[in-house]
Coordinates of N, CA and C in Angstrom, one line a residue:
Chain E
X1 N 1.1 -1.0 -0.2 CA 0.2 0.2 0.0 C 1.1 1.1 0.0
X2 N 0.6 2.0 -1.0 CA 1.3 3.6 -0.9 C 1.2 4.2 0.3
X3 N 2.5 4.7 0.9 CA 2.8 5.6 1.9 C 3.4 7.0 1.7
X4 N 3.1 7.6 3.1 CA 3.7 9.0 2.9 C 4.8 8.8 4.0
X5 N 6.0 9.4 3.5 CA 7.4 9.1 3.8 C 7.7 10.3 4.5
X6 N 8.3 10.1 5.6 CA 8.4 11.5 6.4 C 10.1 11.2 7.3
X7 N 11.0 12.3 6.7 CA 12.3 12.3 7.5 C 12.9 13.9 8.0
X8 N 13.3 13.6 8.8 CA 13.9 12.5 9.6 C 12.6 12.2 10.7
X9 N 13.0 11.4 11.7 CA 11.5 10.6 12.4 C 12.0 11.6 13.8
X10 N 13.3 12.2 14.1 CA 13.3 12.8 15.2 C 14.5 13.9 14.8
X11 N 14.3 14.7 15.1 CA 15.1 15.9 15.1 C 15.5 17.0 16.6
X12 N 16.5 16.9 16.8 CA 16.8 18.2 17.9 C 17.7 19.0 17.6
X13 N 17.1 20.2 17.7 CA 17.5 21.5 17.3 C 17.9 22.7 18.1
X14 N 18.8 23.5 18.5 CA 18.8 24.5 19.4 C 18.0 25.7 19.1
X15 N 17.3 26.4 19.7 CA 16.5 27.6 19.7 C 17.3 28.4 19.1
X16 N 16.4 28.8 17.8 CA 16.9 30.0 17.0 C 17.3 29.5 15.7
X17 N 17.4 27.9 15.6 CA 18.0 27.7 14.2 C 16.8 27.3 13.6
X18 N 17.2 27.2 11.9 CA 16.5 26.8 11.1 C 16.1 25.4 11.0
X19 N 15.1 24.7 10.5 CA 15.0 23.0 10.6 C 13.9 22.9 9.0
X20 N 14.2 22.2 8.8 CA 13.3 21.7 7.5 C 12.9 19.9 7.8
X21 N 11.6 20.0 7.8 CA 10.9 18.8 7.9 C 10.7 18.3 6.6
X22 N 10.9 17.2 6.0 CA 10.6 16.4 4.7 C 9.6 15.5 4.6
X23 N 8.7 15.6 3.4 CA 8.0 14.7 3.5 C 8.0 14.4 1.8
X24 N 7.4 13.1 1.9 CA 7.3 12.5 0.4 C 5.9 11.8 0.1
X25 N 5.0 13.2 -0.4 CA 3.6 12.4 -0.5 C 3.2 11.2 -1.0
X26 N 1.8 10.7 -1.4 CA 2.0 9.5 -2.7 C 1.8 10.4 -3.8
X27 N 2.5 9.4 -4.5 CA 2.8 10.2 -5.9 C 1.4 10.5 -6.8
X28 N 0.2 10.4 -6.5 CA -1.1 10.8 -7.4 C -1.9 11.7 -6.6
X29 N -1.5 12.2 -5.4 CA -2.5 12.9 -4.4 C -2.1 14.5 -4.7
X30 N -3.1 15.1 -4.6 CA -3.1 16.3 -5.3 C -3.2 17.3 -3.8
X31 N -3.7 17.2 -2.6 CA -3.6 17.9 -1.7 C -2.7 17.7 -0.4
X32 N -2.2 18.4 0.3 CA -0.9 18.0 1.0 C -1.1 19.1 2.0
X33 N -0.7 18.2 3.4 CA -1.0 19.0 4.4 C 0.1 18.9 5.5
X34 N 0.2 19.7 6.3 CA 1.1 19.9 7.4 C 0.1 19.5 8.9
X35 N 0.4 18.8 9.9 CA -0.4 18.7 10.9 C 0.5 18.9 12.2
X36 N 0.3 19.4 13.3 CA 1.3 19.1 14.7 C 0.6 19.0 15.7
X37 N 1.2 18.3 16.5 CA 0.8 17.6 17.9 C 1.8 17.9 19.1
X38 N 1.5 18.8 19.9 CA 2.2 19.2 21.0 C 1.8 17.9 22.1
X39 N 2.6 17.5 22.5 CA 2.7 16.3 23.5 C 1.8 16.4 24.5
X40 N 0.7 15.3 24.1 CA -0.5 15.1 25.4 C -1.7 16.0 24.4
X41 N -1.4 16.6 23.5 CA -2.7 17.7 23.1 C -3.1 17.1 21.3
X42 N -4.4 17.6 21.2 CA -4.7 17.2 20.0 C -3.9 17.5 18.7
X43 N -4.3 16.9 17.7 CA -3.5 17.0 16.3 C -4.0 18.7 15.6
X44 N -3.3 19.7 15.4 CA -3.7 20.8 14.9 C -3.5 20.9 13.6
X45 N -4.3 21.7 12.9 CA -4.1 21.6 11.2 C -2.7 23.2 11.4
X46 N -1.9 22.7 10.3 CA -1.0 24.2 10.3 C -1.3 24.4 8.7
X47 N -1.2 24.2 7.7 CA -1.2 24.4 6.3 C -1.8 23.3 5.3
X48 N -2.3 23.9 4.2 CA -2.8 23.0 3.0 C -2.2 23.6 2.0
X49 N -2.0 22.7 0.6 CA -1.1 23.1 -0.3 C -1.8 22.2 -1.1
X50 N -1.9 23.2 -2.6 CA -3.0 22.5 -3.5 C -2.4 23.5 -4.7
X51 N -2.1 22.6 -5.9 CA -1.8 23.3 -7.3 C -0.9 24.4 -6.9
X52 N 0.1 23.7 -6.3 CA 1.8 24.3 -6.2 C 1.7 25.9 -5.1
X53 N 0.1 25.8 -4.5 CA 0.5 27.0 -3.4 C -0.4 26.6 -2.1
X54 N -0.1 27.8 -1.5 CA -0.8 27.7 -0.1 C -2.1 27.6 -0.3
X55 N -3.0 26.8 0.3 CA -4.6 27.2 0.1 C -5.1 27.5 1.2
X56 N -4.5 26.9 2.4 CA -5.1 27.9 3.5 C -4.1 27.4 4.8
X57 N -4.0 28.2 5.8 CA -3.2 28.2 6.7 C -4.1 28.7 8.0
X58 N -3.5 28.2 8.9 CA -4.0 28.3 10.7 C -3.2 29.5 11.1
X59 N -3.8 30.1 12.2 CA -2.9 30.8 13.3 C -1.7 30.6 13.7
X60 N -1.6 29.4 13.5 CA -0.2 28.6 14.3 C 0.8 29.0 13.4
X61 N 0.6 28.9 11.8 CA 1.5 29.2 10.6 C 1.7 30.5 10.5
X62 N 2.5 31.1 11.0 CA 2.9 32.4 11.3 C 4.1 32.5 10.3
X63 N 4.7 33.7 10.4 CA 5.7 33.8 8.9 C 7.2 33.0 9.3
X64 N 7.1 32.4 10.1 CA 8.7 32.0 10.8 C 8.3 30.5 10.0
X65 N 6.9 30.1 9.4 CA 7.0 28.9 8.8 C 6.5 29.0 7.4
X66 N 7.4 28.1 6.5 CA 7.2 27.9 5.2 C 6.6 26.7 4.7
X67 N 6.1 26.2 3.6 CA 6.3 25.0 2.7 C 6.4 25.3 1.5
X68 N 7.3 24.0 1.1 CA 7.6 24.2 -0.8 C 7.3 22.5 -0.9
X69 N 7.1 22.9 -2.3 CA 7.3 21.6 -2.7 C 7.8 21.8 -4.2
X70 N 9.4 21.8 -3.9 CA 10.3 22.3 -5.2 C 10.6 21.1 -6.3
X71 N 10.1 20.1 -6.2 CA 10.8 18.7 -7.3 C 9.5 18.1 -7.9
X72 N 8.4 18.5 -7.2 CA 7.3 17.5 -7.8 C 6.8 16.6 -7.0
X73 N 8.0 15.9 -5.7 CA 7.5 14.9 -5.0 C 7.7 15.1 -3.6
X74 N 9.0 15.8 -3.4 CA 9.3 16.2 -2.0 C 8.1 17.3 -1.4
X75 N 7.6 17.6 -0.1 CA 7.0 18.4 0.4 C 7.4 18.9 1.6
X76 N 7.9 20.3 1.8 CA 8.5 20.3 2.7 C 8.1 21.5 3.8
X77 N 8.4 21.2 5.2 CA 7.8 22.3 6.2 C 9.3 22.9 7.0
X78 N 9.4 24.4 6.8 CA 10.6 24.8 7.2 C 10.2 25.8 8.5
X79 N 10.9 25.8 9.3 CA 10.6 26.9 10.4 C 11.8 27.3 10.6
X80 N 11.5 28.8 10.4 CA 13.0 29.5 10.4 C 13.8 29.7 11.7
X81 N 13.1 30.1 12.5 CA 14.0 30.1 13.4 C 13.2 29.4 15.0
X82 N 13.6 28.4 15.2 CA 12.7 27.6 16.1 C 12.4 28.5 17.5
X83 N 11.5 28.0 18.2 CA 11.2 28.4 19.4 C 10.7 27.1 20.0
X84 N 11.2 27.2 21.7 CA 10.9 26.0 22.7 C 9.5 25.6 22.2
X85 N 8.4 26.3 22.1 CA 7.0 26.0 21.8 C 6.7 24.9 20.8
X86 N 7.7 25.3 19.9 CA 7.8 24.7 18.3 C 8.0 22.9 18.3
X87 N 8.4 22.6 19.8 CA 8.6 21.3 20.0 C 7.3 20.5 20.1
X88 N 7.3 19.4 18.8 CA 6.0 18.8 18.6 C 6.2 17.7 17.5
X89 N 5.5 17.0 17.9 CA 5.2 15.6 16.3 C 4.8 16.5 15.4
X90 N 5.0 16.6 14.4 CA 4.9 17.3 13.1 C 4.6 16.0 12.0
X91 N 3.0 15.9 11.3 CA 2.5 15.1 10.4 C 2.2 15.5 9.2
X92 N 2.8 15.0 8.4 CA 2.6 15.3 6.9 C 1.3 14.2 6.5
X93 N 0.3 15.0 5.8 CA -0.4 14.1 5.0 C -0.7 14.3 3.5
X94 N -1.4 13.6 2.6 CA -1.9 13.8 1.6 C -3.0 13.2 1.3
X95 N -3.7 13.8 0.0 CA -5.1 13.2 -0.1 C -5.2 13.2 -1.7
X96 N -5.6 12.1 -2.2 CA -6.1 12.3 -3.7 C -7.2 13.4 -3.8
X97 N -8.3 13.5 -3.4 CA -9.4 14.4 -3.1 C -9.9 14.0 -1.9
X98 N -10.0 14.7 -0.9 CA -10.3 14.7 0.6 C -11.1 13.8 0.9
X99 N -12.5 13.6 0.3 CA -13.4 12.7 0.7 C -13.1 11.2 0.8
X100 N -11.8 11.0 0.0 CA -11.5 9.6 -0.4 C -10.7 9.0 0.7
X101 N -10.4 10.2 1.7 CA -9.4 9.6 2.8 C -7.8 10.3 2.6
X102 N -7.5 10.2 3.9 CA -6.0 10.7 4.2 C -4.9 10.1 4.6
X103 N -3.9 9.9 4.1 CA -2.8 9.4 4.6 C -1.9 9.9 5.0
X104 N -1.4 9.9 6.3 CA -0.7 10.5 7.3 C 0.8 9.8 7.2
X105 N 2.0 10.3 7.6 CA 3.2 9.9 7.6 C 3.4 9.3 9.1
X106 N 4.4 8.9 9.0 CA 4.6 8.5 10.7 C 5.3 9.7 11.6
X107 N 5.5 10.6 10.9 CA 5.4 11.9 11.8 C 7.4 12.2 11.8
X108 N 7.5 13.5 12.3 CA 8.8 13.8 12.8 C 8.5 14.5 14.2
X109 N 9.7 13.8 15.2 CA 9.3 14.4 16.4 C 10.2 15.6 16.5
X110 N 9.8 17.0 16.5 CA 11.0 17.8 16.8 C 11.1 18.7 18.1
X111 N 12.3 18.4 18.6 CA 12.6 18.6 20.1 C 13.6 20.1 20.0
X112 N 12.9 21.1 20.6 CA 14.0 22.5 20.4 C 14.6 22.5 21.8
X113 N 16.2 22.9 22.2 CA 16.2 22.8 23.4 C 17.1 24.3 23.6
Chain F
X1 N -18.9 26.3 11.0 CA -17.4 25.7 11.2 C -17.8 24.3 11.6
X2 N -17.1 23.4 11.0 CA -17.3 22.1 11.6 C -16.2 21.6 12.6
X3 N -16.7 20.9 13.5 CA -16.1 20.7 14.6 C -16.8 19.2 14.9
X4 N -15.6 18.6 15.8 CA -16.3 17.0 16.8 C -15.6 17.2 18.1
X5 N -16.6 16.5 19.0 CA -16.2 16.7 20.2 C -16.3 14.9 20.8
X6 N -15.4 14.7 21.3 CA -14.9 13.2 21.6 C -15.4 13.5 23.6
X7 N -16.7 12.2 23.6 CA -17.5 12.8 24.8 C -16.4 12.4 26.3
X8 N -15.7 11.5 25.9 CA -14.8 10.8 26.9 C -13.3 11.0 26.6
X9 N -12.4 11.4 27.4 CA -11.4 11.7 27.6 C -10.5 10.3 27.8
X10 N -10.9 9.6 28.6 CA -10.6 8.3 28.7 C -11.3 7.3 29.1
X11 N -11.4 6.0 28.4 CA -12.3 4.9 28.6 C -11.3 3.5 28.7
X12 N -11.8 2.8 29.9 CA -11.3 1.5 30.5 C -11.9 0.5 30.3
X13 N -11.7 -0.6 29.8 CA -12.4 -1.8 29.6 C -11.6 -3.0 30.0
X14 N -12.2 -4.1 29.8 CA -11.5 -5.1 30.4 C -11.5 -6.0 29.1
X15 N -10.4 -6.6 28.9 CA -10.2 -7.6 27.4 C -11.2 -8.2 27.4
X16 N -11.6 -8.2 26.1 CA -13.1 -9.3 25.7 C -14.4 -8.5 25.7
X17 N -14.2 -7.4 26.5 CA -15.6 -6.9 26.6 C -15.5 -5.6 25.6
X18 N -17.0 -4.9 25.3 CA -17.4 -4.0 24.3 C -16.5 -2.9 24.6
X19 N -16.0 -2.1 23.6 CA -15.9 -1.0 23.2 C -16.4 0.0 22.9
X20 N -17.0 1.3 23.5 CA -17.7 2.3 23.0 C -16.8 3.7 23.1
X21 N -16.5 4.3 21.9 CA -16.1 5.3 22.1 C -17.1 6.6 21.3
X22 N -17.2 7.8 22.0 CA -18.1 8.6 21.7 C -17.6 9.7 21.1
X23 N -18.5 9.9 20.0 CA -18.1 11.3 19.0 C -19.5 11.9 18.6
X24 N -19.4 13.0 18.8 CA -20.3 14.3 18.3 C -19.9 14.8 17.1
X25 N -20.4 15.4 16.1 CA -19.9 16.4 15.0 C -20.8 17.2 14.9
X26 N -20.1 18.4 14.2 CA -20.9 19.8 13.9 C -20.8 20.0 12.5
X27 N -21.6 19.9 11.6 CA -21.2 20.4 10.2 C -22.4 20.9 9.9
X28 N -21.8 21.8 8.8 CA -23.1 22.4 8.1 C -23.5 22.1 6.8
X29 N -22.8 20.9 6.5 CA -23.4 20.0 5.5 C -22.9 18.5 5.7
X30 N -23.2 17.9 4.8 CA -23.0 16.7 4.9 C -21.5 16.1 5.1
X31 N -21.1 15.6 6.0 CA -19.9 15.7 6.9 C -19.0 14.0 6.2
X32 N -17.6 14.5 6.0 CA -17.1 13.2 6.0 C -16.2 12.9 7.3
X33 N -16.6 12.0 7.5 CA -16.1 11.5 9.0 C -14.9 10.6 9.2
X34 N -13.8 10.5 10.1 CA -12.9 9.4 10.2 C -12.7 9.0 11.7
X35 N -12.1 7.9 11.9 CA -11.4 7.7 12.9 C -10.1 7.2 12.8
X36 N -9.0 8.0 13.5 CA -7.8 7.5 13.7 C -7.4 6.7 14.8
X37 N -6.2 6.1 15.0 CA -5.9 5.4 16.2 C -4.3 5.9 16.0
X38 N -4.0 6.0 17.2 CA -2.1 6.6 17.3 C -1.7 5.7 18.6
X39 N -1.1 4.9 18.3 CA -0.3 3.9 19.7 C 0.7 4.7 20.0
X40 N 0.9 4.5 21.2 CA 2.2 5.2 21.7 C 3.5 5.4 20.4
X41 N 3.8 6.9 20.6 CA 5.1 7.2 20.2 C 5.0 6.6 18.4
X42 N 4.0 6.2 18.0 CA 3.7 6.0 16.6 C 3.0 7.2 15.7
X43 N 2.8 7.0 14.3 CA 2.1 7.9 13.8 C 0.4 7.4 13.8
X44 N -0.2 8.2 12.6 CA -1.9 8.2 12.7 C -2.7 6.9 11.9
X45 N -3.2 6.3 12.2 CA -3.4 5.0 11.4 C -5.0 5.2 11.1
X46 N -5.4 5.3 9.9 CA -6.8 5.2 9.6 C -7.3 3.8 10.1
X47 N -8.5 4.1 11.0 CA -9.4 2.8 11.4 C -10.6 2.6 10.0
X48 N -11.3 3.7 9.9 CA -12.1 4.1 9.4 C -12.9 5.4 9.0
X49 N -13.7 5.0 7.6 CA -14.2 6.6 7.1 C -15.5 6.7 6.6
X50 N -16.4 7.7 7.0 CA -17.8 7.6 6.5 C -17.9 8.7 5.4
X51 N -18.3 8.1 4.4 CA -18.3 9.3 3.3 C -19.6 9.5 2.5
X52 N -20.7 9.3 3.2 CA -22.2 9.4 2.8 C -22.7 8.4 2.1
X53 N -22.0 7.0 2.1 CA -22.5 5.8 1.8 C -23.3 5.3 2.8
X54 N -22.7 4.1 2.9 CA -23.8 3.2 3.7 C -23.3 4.0 5.3
X55 N -24.5 4.2 6.3 CA -24.5 4.5 7.5 C -23.2 3.8 8.6
X56 N -23.6 2.5 8.5 CA -22.8 1.7 9.2 C -21.3 1.4 8.5
X57 N -20.5 2.0 8.8 CA -18.9 1.6 8.4 C -17.9 0.7 9.0
X58 N -17.4 -0.4 8.2 CA -16.9 -1.5 9.2 C -15.2 -0.9 8.8
X59 N -14.3 -1.1 9.8 CA -13.3 -0.5 9.7 C -12.2 -1.9 9.7
X60 N -10.5 -1.4 10.2 CA -10.0 -2.6 10.4 C -9.7 -2.9 11.8
X61 N -9.2 -4.2 12.1 CA -9.0 -4.9 13.6 C -10.7 -4.8 14.4
X62 N -11.7 -4.8 13.4 CA -13.2 -5.1 13.9 C -13.7 -4.4 14.5
X63 N -13.0 -2.9 14.5 CA -13.9 -1.8 14.6 C -15.2 -1.3 13.7
X64 N -16.2 -0.4 13.9 CA -17.0 0.2 13.2 C -17.7 1.1 13.5
X65 N -17.9 1.8 13.1 CA -19.0 3.2 13.6 C -20.2 3.1 13.0
X66 N -21.2 4.0 13.3 CA -22.5 4.2 12.7 C -22.7 6.0 12.6
X67 N -23.0 5.9 11.6 CA -23.2 7.5 11.2 C -24.8 7.8 11.5
X68 N -25.0 8.8 12.6 CA -26.5 8.8 12.9 C -26.8 10.5 12.6
X69 N -27.3 10.8 11.8 CA -27.6 12.1 11.5 C -28.3 12.8 12.3
X70 N -29.5 12.4 12.6 CA -30.6 12.6 13.7 C -29.6 12.8 14.9
X71 N -28.6 12.4 15.1 CA -28.0 12.6 16.5 C -27.1 13.1 16.5
X72 N -26.5 13.8 15.4 CA -25.1 14.0 14.9 C -23.9 13.4 15.6
X73 N -23.9 11.9 15.6 CA -22.9 11.1 16.3 C -22.2 10.0 15.4
X74 N -21.2 10.0 15.9 CA -20.3 8.9 14.7 C -19.6 7.8 15.9
X75 N -20.3 7.4 16.7 CA -19.6 6.3 17.8 C -19.0 5.3 17.2
X76 N -17.6 4.9 17.7 CA -16.8 3.8 17.4 C -17.1 3.0 18.3
X77 N -17.2 1.6 17.8 CA -17.6 0.3 18.8 C -16.6 -0.9 17.9
X78 N -16.4 -1.6 19.1 CA -15.9 -2.8 18.7 C -16.2 -4.3 19.7
X79 N -16.7 -5.1 19.3 CA -17.2 -6.2 20.3 C -16.9 -6.7 21.1
X80 N -15.4 -7.0 21.3 CA -14.5 -7.5 22.1 C -13.2 -6.7 22.3
X81 N -13.0 -6.1 23.3 CA -11.6 -5.7 23.0 C -10.2 -6.5 23.0
X82 N -9.2 -6.1 22.8 CA -7.9 -6.9 22.7 C -6.8 -5.9 23.1
X83 N -6.0 -6.2 24.0 CA -4.8 -5.9 24.9 C -4.2 -4.8 23.6
X84 N -4.0 -5.2 22.3 CA -3.3 -4.4 21.4 C -4.1 -3.2 21.0
X85 N -5.4 -3.2 21.5 CA -6.3 -2.1 20.9 C -5.9 -0.8 22.0
X86 N -5.5 -0.9 22.9 CA -4.8 0.3 24.0 C -4.0 1.1 23.1
X87 N -4.9 2.6 23.2 CA -4.3 3.7 22.0 C -4.8 4.7 22.4
X88 N -4.6 6.2 21.7 CA -5.1 7.1 21.6 C -6.0 7.3 20.2
X89 N -7.6 7.4 20.3 CA -8.4 7.3 19.1 C -8.8 9.0 18.8
X90 N -8.7 9.0 17.8 CA -9.4 10.5 17.2 C -10.6 10.3 16.3
X91 N -11.3 10.9 17.0 CA -12.5 11.7 15.7 C -12.0 12.5 14.8
X92 N -12.6 12.6 13.5 CA -11.9 13.4 12.5 C -13.3 13.8 11.8
X93 N -13.2 15.2 11.6 CA -14.1 15.5 10.2 C -13.1 16.5 9.3
X94 N -14.0 16.2 8.1 CA -12.9 16.7 7.1 C -13.7 18.4 6.5
X95 N -13.0 19.5 6.7 CA -13.6 20.9 6.4 C -13.5 21.1 5.2
X96 N -14.5 21.2 4.1 CA -14.1 21.8 2.8 C -14.8 23.1 2.5
X97 N -15.1 23.5 3.8 CA -15.7 25.0 3.8 C -14.6 26.1 2.9
X98 N -13.5 26.0 2.9 CA -12.9 26.8 2.4 C -11.8 26.0 1.0
X99 N -12.4 24.9 0.6 CA -12.2 24.1 -0.5 C -10.5 23.5 -0.2
X100 N -10.3 23.3 0.9 CA -8.9 22.8 1.4 C -9.3 21.5 1.8
X101 N -10.0 20.9 2.3 CA -10.5 19.9 2.9 C -9.6 19.5 4.1
X102 N -9.3 20.6 5.0 CA -8.2 20.1 6.1 C -9.3 19.2 7.1
X103 N -8.5 18.7 7.7 CA -8.9 17.8 9.1 C -8.9 18.3 10.1
X104 N -10.4 18.2 11.0 CA -10.2 18.8 12.2 C -10.5 17.8 13.1
X105 N -9.2 17.8 14.3 CA -9.5 16.7 15.0 C -9.9 16.8 16.3
X106 N -10.7 15.6 17.0 CA -11.3 15.9 18.3 C -10.2 16.2 19.4
X107 N -10.3 15.8 20.6 CA -9.5 15.9 21.6 C -8.9 14.3 22.0
X108 N -9.5 13.7 21.4 CA -9.2 12.2 21.6 C -9.7 11.7 22.6
X109 N -9.4 10.2 22.4 CA -9.9 9.3 23.7 C -8.9 8.4 24.1
X110 N -8.3 8.0 25.0 CA -7.4 7.1 25.7 C -8.3 5.8 26.1
X111 N -8.1 4.9 25.2 CA -8.5 3.5 25.6 C -7.4 2.6 26.2
X112 N -7.9 2.3 27.3 CA -6.9 1.4 28.2 C -8.0 0.2 28.2
X113 N -7.1 -1.0 28.2 CA -7.7 -2.6 28.2 C -6.9 -3.0 29.4
X114 N -8.0 -3.6 29.9 CA -7.5 -4.1 31.4 C -7.3 -5.8 30.9
X115 N -6.3 -6.5 31.7 CA -6.4 -8.2 31.5 C -7.4 -8.6 32.0

């Protein structure tokens, strides 16, 4: 069964550093998403991406965050200057068309120290 | 706006007994609803989905859920709990109001299965 692949599985970074989280969505999917789950809390929507542009972003997704799909396969989330409160599990998801279901990657655990 | 409310933050059952995890939704149109499971330190796995076909939806590992429009509910059930079912369960609705299909997650229900 096709999978969404996320790398790295765990990243530790110092506060103020830039991080890039990588995702390879399922090849024929058209909608791409990033979600965040702070430890012990629910999963929160960050951003959606369709037709090579951001289609919606949440209040969490401020100027420190950006997304790219540079080569038609990878889908990246960049945090420009990490803060302690960015520590969370970040999930990438993709969908062929929303109502048919969404496939999540296994997540990247980001720890900011 | 779309939303889901999981009525129990924690459910504890004995192995071999039925499981009921409750979810109510709010939607301005016919929703697509999902249940996801998350085992400790793992990712999100789709259990089942409702997309306006049959109201009783069967998923993996013996789970099923019934969409009840009159009650705005989408409760998850399983006839007999197994130790491996211990995990966090999320009720989720997709939101197409802004044409993005983003998912709105409930707060989650922790299922404990006692031997």
